[in-house]
Short mmCIF file of C-alpha atoms in Angstrom, two decimals:
data_model
loop_
_atom_site.label_atom_id
_atom_site.label_comp_id
_atom_site.label_asym_id
_atom_site.label_seq_id
_atom_site.Cartn_x
_atom_site.Cartn_y
_atom_site.Cartn_z
CA MET N 9 27.78 17.37 -13.19
CA SER N 10 27.36 17.95 -9.47
CA VAL N 11 28.64 15.14 -7.25
CA THR N 12 28.85 14.28 -3.59
CA MET N 13 32.24 15.27 -2.16
CA GLN N 14 34.09 14.48 1.00
CA SER N 15 35.23 17.32 3.19
CA SER N 16 38.34 19.05 1.86
CA SER N 17 39.88 18.65 5.29
CA SER N 18 40.04 14.85 4.83
CA LEU N 19 41.56 14.89 1.33
CA ASP N 20 44.52 16.61 -0.24
CA PRO N 21 43.62 18.53 -3.43
CA ALA N 22 45.04 15.90 -5.81
CA ALA N 23 43.22 13.05 -4.06
CA GLY N 24 40.02 15.10 -4.01
CA ARG N 25 40.19 15.73 -7.76
CA GLU N 26 40.85 12.05 -8.41
CA GLN N 27 37.85 11.04 -6.32
CA ILE N 28 35.59 13.49 -8.13
CA GLN N 29 36.79 12.23 -11.49
CA GLU N 30 36.12 8.64 -10.46
CA GLN N 31 32.60 9.52 -9.30
CA VAL N 32 31.90 11.25 -12.61
CA ARG N 33 33.18 8.23 -14.52
CA GLU N 34 30.94 5.92 -12.50
CA GLN N 35 27.88 8.10 -13.10
CA ILE N 36 28.60 8.18 -16.82
CA ASP N 37 29.06 4.39 -16.89
CA VAL N 38 25.68 3.82 -15.21
CA GLU N 39 23.87 6.31 -17.45
CA ARG N 40 25.29 4.64 -20.55
CA ALA N 41 24.33 1.24 -19.15
CA LEU N 42 20.74 2.43 -18.63
CA ALA N 43 20.58 3.55 -22.25
CA GLU N 44 21.92 0.16 -23.40
CA ILE N 45 19.38 -1.79 -21.35
CA ARG N 46 16.48 0.33 -22.60
CA ALA N 47 17.75 -0.18 -26.16
CA GLY N 48 17.61 -3.96 -25.64
CA ARG N 49 21.35 -4.61 -25.55
CA PRO N 50 23.32 -6.58 -22.91
CA VAL N 51 25.58 -4.94 -20.34
CA ALA N 52 28.53 -6.51 -18.54
CA LEU N 53 28.60 -5.91 -14.78
CA ARG N 54 32.06 -5.79 -13.21
CA GLY N 55 32.80 -6.78 -9.63
CA ALA N 56 33.44 -9.77 -7.40
CA ASP N 57 30.59 -11.61 -9.15
CA PRO N 58 30.77 -10.52 -12.82
CA VAL N 59 27.76 -11.18 -15.02
CA LEU N 60 26.42 -10.26 -18.42
CA ALA N 61 22.85 -8.94 -18.11
CA LEU N 62 20.09 -8.62 -20.69
CA SER N 63 16.56 -7.44 -19.99
CA ALA N 64 14.19 -10.40 -20.39
CA GLU N 65 11.79 -8.24 -22.39
CA ALA N 66 14.53 -7.64 -25.00
CA LEU N 67 15.13 -11.33 -25.72
CA ASP N 68 14.43 -12.50 -29.26
CA GLY N 69 15.63 -15.37 -31.42
CA ASP N 70 18.84 -13.69 -32.57
CA ARG N 71 19.87 -12.63 -29.08
CA ALA N 72 18.97 -16.07 -27.72
CA ALA N 73 21.27 -17.69 -30.28
CA ALA N 74 24.14 -15.30 -29.50
CA LEU N 75 23.82 -15.80 -25.76
CA THR N 76 23.50 -19.58 -26.11
CA ALA N 77 26.78 -19.65 -28.02
CA LEU N 78 28.35 -17.54 -25.30
CA ALA N 79 26.90 -19.17 -22.19
CA GLY N 80 26.33 -22.80 -23.14
CA THR N 81 24.14 -24.16 -20.35
CA GLY N 82 25.24 -21.63 -17.73
CA ALA N 83 22.61 -18.94 -18.18
CA ARG N 84 19.89 -18.16 -15.64
CA LEU N 85 16.77 -16.02 -15.37
CA VAL N 86 16.74 -13.78 -12.30
CA LEU N 87 13.30 -12.89 -10.94
CA THR N 88 12.09 -10.84 -8.00
CA ALA N 89 10.38 -12.32 -4.95
CA PRO N 90 6.90 -11.05 -5.96
CA ARG N 91 7.21 -12.70 -9.38
CA LEU N 92 8.44 -15.97 -7.84
CA ARG N 93 5.48 -15.98 -5.50
CA ARG N 94 3.19 -15.53 -8.50
CA LEU N 95 4.90 -18.49 -10.18
CA GLY N 96 4.05 -20.83 -7.31
CA LEU N 97 6.56 -20.17 -4.52
CA PRO N 98 4.26 -18.52 -1.95
CA GLU N 99 6.85 -18.21 0.82
CA ARG N 100 9.53 -16.63 -1.31
CA SER N 101 10.91 -13.39 0.20
CA GLU N 102 14.10 -12.87 -1.83
CA ALA N 103 14.96 -12.73 -5.51
CA GLY N 104 16.07 -15.98 -7.11
CA ALA N 105 17.65 -17.41 -10.23
CA VAL N 106 16.00 -20.07 -12.42
CA ALA N 107 18.44 -22.27 -14.33
CA LEU N 108 18.24 -22.13 -18.13
CA PRO N 109 19.62 -25.29 -19.73
CA ALA N 110 18.56 -23.66 -23.00
CA ILE N 111 17.78 -20.03 -23.74
CA ASP N 112 14.23 -20.46 -24.98
CA PRO N 113 12.43 -17.11 -25.57
CA ALA N 114 8.96 -18.67 -25.16
CA ARG N 115 9.85 -20.28 -21.82
CA ILE N 116 11.50 -17.10 -20.57
CA GLU N 117 8.46 -15.02 -21.54
CA ALA N 118 6.22 -17.41 -19.60
CA LEU N 119 8.44 -17.22 -16.51
CA ALA N 120 8.91 -13.45 -16.68
CA LEU N 121 5.52 -12.17 -17.77
CA ARG N 122 2.61 -14.53 -18.32
CA LEU N 123 -0.10 -15.08 -15.72
CA ASP N 124 -0.14 -18.81 -16.39
CA GLY N 125 3.62 -19.23 -15.99
CA ARG N 126 4.84 -21.72 -13.39
CA ILE N 127 8.26 -22.55 -11.95
CA ASP N 128 9.60 -25.58 -13.81
CA ALA N 129 13.14 -25.80 -12.41
CA PRO N 130 14.99 -25.32 -9.10
CA VAL N 131 15.43 -21.71 -7.96
CA ALA N 132 18.82 -20.73 -6.52
CA PRO N 133 19.38 -17.68 -4.31
CA ALA N 134 20.25 -14.57 -6.28
CA SER N 135 23.97 -13.83 -6.30
CA ALA N 136 25.50 -10.38 -5.83
CA GLY N 137 25.77 -10.07 -9.61
CA ASP N 138 22.14 -11.10 -10.01
CA ALA N 139 21.05 -8.45 -7.51
CA ALA N 140 23.07 -5.77 -9.30
CA ALA N 141 21.50 -6.79 -12.61
CA LEU N 142 17.99 -6.48 -11.12
CA ALA N 143 18.90 -3.06 -9.72
CA LEU N 144 19.97 -1.95 -13.19
CA MET N 145 16.62 -3.12 -14.62
CA ALA N 146 14.79 -1.11 -11.96
CA LEU N 147 16.74 2.04 -12.78
CA ALA N 148 16.03 1.53 -16.48
CA GLN N 149 12.29 1.01 -15.75
CA VAL N 150 12.07 -2.19 -17.77
CA LEU N 151 10.45 -5.45 -16.67
CA PRO N 152 12.11 -6.67 -13.42
CA ALA N 153 13.34 -9.92 -14.97
CA VAL N 154 16.89 -10.31 -16.28
CA LEU N 155 18.72 -12.94 -18.28
CA VAL N 156 22.17 -13.43 -16.74
CA VAL N 157 25.31 -15.09 -18.07
CA PRO N 158 27.84 -15.57 -15.24
CA GLY N 159 31.60 -15.62 -14.83
CA GLU N 160 34.19 -15.31 -17.55
CA ALA N 161 31.53 -15.10 -20.26
CA ALA N 162 30.45 -11.79 -18.69
CA SER N 163 33.63 -9.95 -19.71
CA PRO N 164 33.11 -7.30 -22.40
CA GLY N 165 35.17 -9.21 -24.96
CA PRO N 166 32.85 -12.04 -26.08
CA LEU N 167 30.18 -9.71 -27.45
CA ALA N 168 31.80 -6.96 -29.49
CA GLY N 169 30.92 -3.48 -28.27
CA THR N 170 29.32 -4.60 -25.01
CA LEU N 171 29.42 -1.85 -22.43
CA SER N 172 30.58 -2.64 -18.90
CA VAL N 173 29.74 -0.98 -15.57
CA GLY N 174 30.74 -1.63 -11.98
CA ALA N 175 28.14 -3.29 -9.77
CA GLU N 176 29.03 -0.92 -6.91
CA ALA N 177 28.49 2.08 -9.20
CA ILE N 178 24.93 0.88 -9.81
CA ALA N 179 24.30 0.71 -6.05
CA ARG N 180 25.69 4.21 -5.52
CA TYR N 181 23.86 5.80 -8.44
CA PRO N 182 20.47 6.68 -6.85
CA GLY N 183 22.01 8.44 -3.85
CA ARG N 184 24.37 10.41 -6.04
CA GLN N 185 21.53 11.43 -8.32
CA ALA N 186 19.58 12.78 -5.35
CA ALA N 187 22.65 14.67 -4.16
CA SER N 188 23.23 16.17 -7.63
CA LEU N 189 19.71 17.62 -7.91
CA ARG N 190 19.75 21.22 -9.13
CA PRO N 191 17.34 23.74 -10.71
CA VAL N 192 18.00 24.35 -14.40
CA SER N 193 15.17 26.66 -15.53
CA ARG N 194 12.14 28.56 -14.25
CA ALA N 195 9.39 30.76 -15.69
CA PRO N 196 5.81 31.93 -14.98
CA VAL N 197 3.18 29.54 -16.37
CA PRO N 198 -0.42 30.67 -15.71
CA LEU N 199 -2.72 27.72 -15.05
CA ALA N 200 -6.49 27.39 -15.22
CA GLY N 201 -7.68 28.01 -11.68
CA ALA N 202 -4.18 29.07 -10.58
CA PRO N 203 -3.03 31.88 -12.92
CA ASP N 204 -0.23 33.09 -10.63
CA SER N 205 2.04 30.04 -10.98
CA GLU N 206 5.70 29.43 -11.75
CA PHE N 207 7.37 26.25 -13.02
CA VAL N 208 10.84 25.42 -11.67
CA VAL N 209 12.55 22.52 -13.47
CA PHE N 210 15.11 20.42 -11.59
CA ARG N 211 17.54 17.94 -13.12
CA GLY N 212 18.52 14.79 -11.25
CA GLY N 213 16.78 12.81 -8.56
CA GLU N 214 15.52 9.85 -10.61
CA GLY N 215 17.64 8.51 -13.42
CA LEU N 216 18.07 10.96 -16.29
CA ARG N 217 14.63 12.50 -15.89
CA ASP N 218 13.65 16.09 -15.07
CA GLN N 219 11.39 16.97 -12.14
CA VAL N 220 9.12 20.00 -11.82
CA ALA N 221 8.14 22.19 -8.88
CA VAL N 222 5.01 24.24 -9.56
CA VAL N 223 4.98 27.24 -7.21
CA ILE N 224 1.40 28.47 -6.94
CA GLY N 225 0.79 32.00 -5.69
CA ARG N 226 3.19 33.48 -3.16
CA PRO N 227 3.52 30.97 -0.32
CA ASP N 228 4.97 32.37 2.92
CA LEU N 229 8.16 30.35 3.48
CA SER N 230 8.35 31.47 7.12
CA GLU N 231 5.18 29.44 7.73
CA PRO N 232 4.35 25.81 6.92
CA VAL N 233 3.87 25.59 3.15
CA ALA N 234 1.08 23.61 1.50
CA VAL N 235 2.78 20.90 -0.57
CA ARG N 236 1.66 18.03 -2.77
CA LEU N 237 4.04 15.32 -4.05
CA HIS N 238 2.33 14.25 -7.26
CA SER N 239 3.72 11.34 -9.26
CA ALA N 240 3.17 11.79 -12.99
CA CYS N 241 0.21 9.90 -14.44
CA LEU N 242 -0.02 10.28 -18.20
CA THR N 243 -3.35 8.49 -18.46
CA GLY N 244 -5.05 10.35 -15.62
CA ASP N 245 -3.37 13.76 -15.65
CA LEU N 246 -3.39 14.32 -19.42
CA PHE N 247 -6.10 12.05 -20.84
CA GLY N 248 -8.60 12.03 -17.98
CA SER N 249 -8.56 8.25 -17.46
CA LEU N 250 -11.44 6.97 -15.36
CA LYS N 251 -9.25 4.25 -13.82
CA CYS N 252 -7.72 6.57 -11.21
CA ASP N 253 -8.24 9.88 -9.40
CA CYS N 254 -4.83 11.38 -10.25
CA GLY N 255 -5.96 14.15 -12.59
CA ASP N 256 -8.64 15.28 -10.14
CA GLN N 257 -6.11 15.37 -7.31
CA LEU N 258 -3.61 17.37 -9.38
CA ARG N 259 -6.01 20.05 -10.60
CA GLY N 260 -8.00 20.14 -7.36
CA THR N 261 -4.87 20.65 -5.30
CA ALA N 262 -3.57 23.43 -7.54
CA GLY N 263 -6.91 25.24 -7.38
CA TRP N 264 -7.12 24.84 -3.61
CA MET N 265 -3.62 26.28 -3.17
CA ALA N 266 -4.47 29.28 -5.36
CA GLN N 267 -7.40 30.08 -3.06
CA HIS N 268 -5.61 29.42 0.24
CA GLY N 269 -2.38 31.38 0.30
CA GLY N 270 -0.39 29.44 -2.28
CA GLY N 271 1.67 26.29 -2.18
CA ILE N 272 3.98 23.99 -4.13
CA VAL N 273 3.12 20.97 -6.28
CA LEU N 274 6.09 18.73 -6.99
CA TYR N 275 5.35 16.96 -10.28
CA LEU N 276 7.60 13.90 -10.11
CA ASP N 277 8.46 11.65 -13.03
CA GLN N 278 7.44 8.41 -11.25
CA GLU N 279 4.86 6.91 -13.57
CA GLY N 280 3.12 3.81 -12.29
CA ARG N 281 4.40 4.07 -8.69
CA GLY N 282 7.95 4.18 -10.07
CA ASN N 283 7.54 1.21 -12.44
CA GLY N 284 7.58 3.26 -15.64
CA LEU N 285 4.94 3.84 -18.29
CA ALA N 286 5.40 0.59 -20.21
CA ASN N 287 5.04 -1.49 -17.06
CA LYS N 288 2.06 0.57 -15.94
CA ILE N 289 0.26 -0.26 -19.19
CA ARG N 290 1.23 -3.92 -18.78
CA ALA N 291 -0.36 -3.75 -15.33
CA TYR N 292 -3.50 -2.18 -16.81
CA GLY N 293 -3.74 -5.17 -19.14
CA LEU N 294 -3.64 -7.49 -16.12
CA GLN N 295 -6.24 -5.38 -14.31
CA ALA N 296 -8.54 -5.85 -17.31
CA ARG N 297 -8.23 -9.58 -16.59
CA GLY N 298 -9.42 -9.18 -12.99
CA LEU N 299 -6.39 -8.28 -10.87
CA ASP N 300 -6.37 -5.15 -8.69
CA THR N 301 -3.65 -2.52 -9.07
CA TYR N 302 -1.26 -4.10 -6.54
CA GLU N 303 -1.91 -7.67 -7.66
CA ALA N 304 -1.09 -6.65 -11.23
CA ASP N 305 2.19 -5.02 -10.18
CA GLU N 306 3.14 -8.07 -8.12
CA ALA N 307 2.38 -10.36 -11.06
CA LEU N 308 4.92 -8.36 -13.06
CA GLY N 309 7.49 -8.68 -10.28
CA PHE N 310 7.12 -5.35 -8.49
CA GLY N 311 6.63 -4.57 -4.81
CA LEU N 312 3.87 -2.31 -3.50
CA ASP N 313 5.70 0.89 -4.40
CA GLN N 314 9.09 1.55 -6.03
CA ARG N 315 9.11 5.31 -5.48
CA ARG N 316 11.65 7.29 -3.46
CA PHE N 317 10.96 10.77 -2.11
CA ASP N 318 14.36 11.83 -0.77
CA PHE N 319 14.96 13.98 -3.84
CA ALA N 320 11.50 15.56 -3.42
CA ALA N 321 12.62 16.76 0.00
CA ALA N 322 15.80 18.12 -1.60
CA MET N 323 13.69 20.08 -4.11
CA LEU N 324 11.65 21.62 -1.30
CA LYS N 325 14.77 22.56 0.65
CA ALA N 326 16.23 24.19 -2.47
CA LEU N 327 13.06 26.30 -2.69
CA GLY N 328 13.47 27.40 0.93
CA VAL N 329 10.81 25.15 2.48
CA SER N 330 11.47 23.62 5.89
CA ARG N 331 7.92 23.05 7.23
CA VAL N 332 5.16 21.39 5.25
CA ARG N 333 1.38 21.04 5.25
CA LEU N 334 1.14 17.94 3.11
CA LEU N 335 -1.85 17.40 0.81
CA SER N 336 -1.81 13.63 0.39
CA ASN N 337 -3.63 10.43 1.31
CA ASN N 338 -0.40 8.42 1.34
CA PRO N 339 1.26 8.06 4.78
CA GLU N 340 4.58 7.04 3.18
CA LYS N 341 5.02 10.49 1.67
CA ALA N 342 4.82 12.19 5.06
CA ALA N 343 7.22 9.65 6.58
CA SER N 344 9.71 10.14 3.74
CA LEU N 345 9.74 13.92 4.09
CA GLU N 346 10.19 13.64 7.85
CA ALA N 347 13.04 11.16 7.37
CA ALA N 348 14.71 13.64 4.99
CA GLY N 349 14.68 16.39 7.63
CA LEU N 350 11.53 18.35 6.84
CA SER N 351 8.83 19.00 9.43
CA VAL N 352 5.37 17.81 8.35
CA VAL N 353 3.10 19.80 10.66
CA GLU N 354 -0.20 18.69 9.12
CA THR N 355 -1.57 16.21 6.58
CA GLN N 356 -4.68 17.01 4.57
CA ARG N 357 -6.50 14.67 2.23
CA ALA N 358 -6.38 15.20 -1.52
CA LEU N 359 -9.55 13.70 -2.93
CA GLY N 360 -10.86 13.14 -6.43
CA ARG N 361 -14.04 11.75 -7.90
CA ILE N 362 -15.06 8.24 -6.90
CA THR N 363 -16.63 6.38 -9.80
CA PRO N 364 -17.53 2.81 -10.75
CA GLU N 365 -14.35 2.75 -12.87
CA ASN N 366 -11.93 3.69 -10.08
CA ILE N 367 -13.61 2.38 -6.92
CA ARG N 368 -11.65 -0.89 -6.99
CA TYR N 369 -8.38 0.98 -7.48
CA LEU N 370 -9.11 3.30 -4.56
CA THR N 371 -10.23 0.43 -2.35
CA ALA N 372 -6.96 -1.39 -3.04
CA LYS N 373 -4.96 1.74 -2.13
CA ARG N 374 -6.87 2.02 1.13
CA ASP N 375 -6.67 -1.65 2.08
CA ARG N 376 -3.22 -2.58 0.74
CA ALA N 377 -1.21 0.63 1.22
CA GLY N 378 -3.03 2.41 4.06
CA HIS N 379 -4.17 5.45 2.07
CA ALA N 380 -6.58 7.73 3.94
CA LEU N 381 -9.72 7.24 1.86
CA ASP N 382 -13.35 7.11 3.02
CA LEU N 383 -15.18 4.88 0.57
CA ASP N 384 -18.04 3.66 2.74
CA ALA N 385 -20.64 5.67 0.85
CA PHE N 386 -19.69 3.76 -2.31
CA ALA N 387 -19.78 0.27 -0.79
CA CYS N 388 -22.77 -0.57 -2.97
CA LEU N 389 -20.70 -0.28 -6.15
CA ASP N 390 -19.59 -3.54 -7.73
CA VAL N 391 -15.79 -3.73 -7.23
#
């Protein structure tokens, strides 16, 4: 595993080895904790504010009984600010904790997930342990709602086999993952419309997931390189969903690069604006009930966009790219690449088909997130 290291001039060899070993241990602890959360098991978070954390979506009757025996009346449900606003606290700007006199799965489901849920108890500010637990849920790409048992009950002992991880290790994990990014394989993969293409697979960047750079043609690295940062969209890219324009953008960009001197498509495992596939499909269910794409995410507890692009910049640098012609409608992507030290010399739109099925989605991206989209010609469509 590659890790971030301090300069050898500031550490003696023994201290340097010890620091590296500690960083590796922390990374392993977080990765194991992510697997436990996704498997529906609790994790103990060590630190100044120790807590035992369980994903709210994993709660069932048996787990509720075990945690009730452990916590008594001291448990709480930690929710993000967007979810609390949805529950009736319109001015809420920070995460908060709802007291749980009893661990009732039906009540917790209503507070964490249902559109008709409403706050029915005082909401305390989230503690440091609460915030670390929410961060772990985000890394695991589960629902951003976490059942927390505080204090002594959070030690690994009370629940046999419970894994523990340091809260500070969770905070450090994303940056270390970006720093550990490395290519692990590459090969030619001819594509329809872009037969001279090569796939380069990177490991690291986001959790335990691989990322792909598709090098199309023979781009001149001494000049600004055409680049698209494309977040994976299973429904649009693979199945041709009519709800978005993602598949059109992906294939259209690759074909354009093949005809205009080449370029690089970074295919990033960031389904659902970083929320994960399960949450994306939950959001689709809410959109079917009348919410737009951002309203649905907020109802689930997410902000406008959970994605990071620092590791995308690291991928480009590893490929020898320093100047970029970005094919994107999203101003945040250009800003992120610039902040990471790349020069974005030009931004070009990446457009797909506009249809009755995706016009509301595209309108929301334009109006809520500032995407560069001209939809005036489709104003007559019912959105």
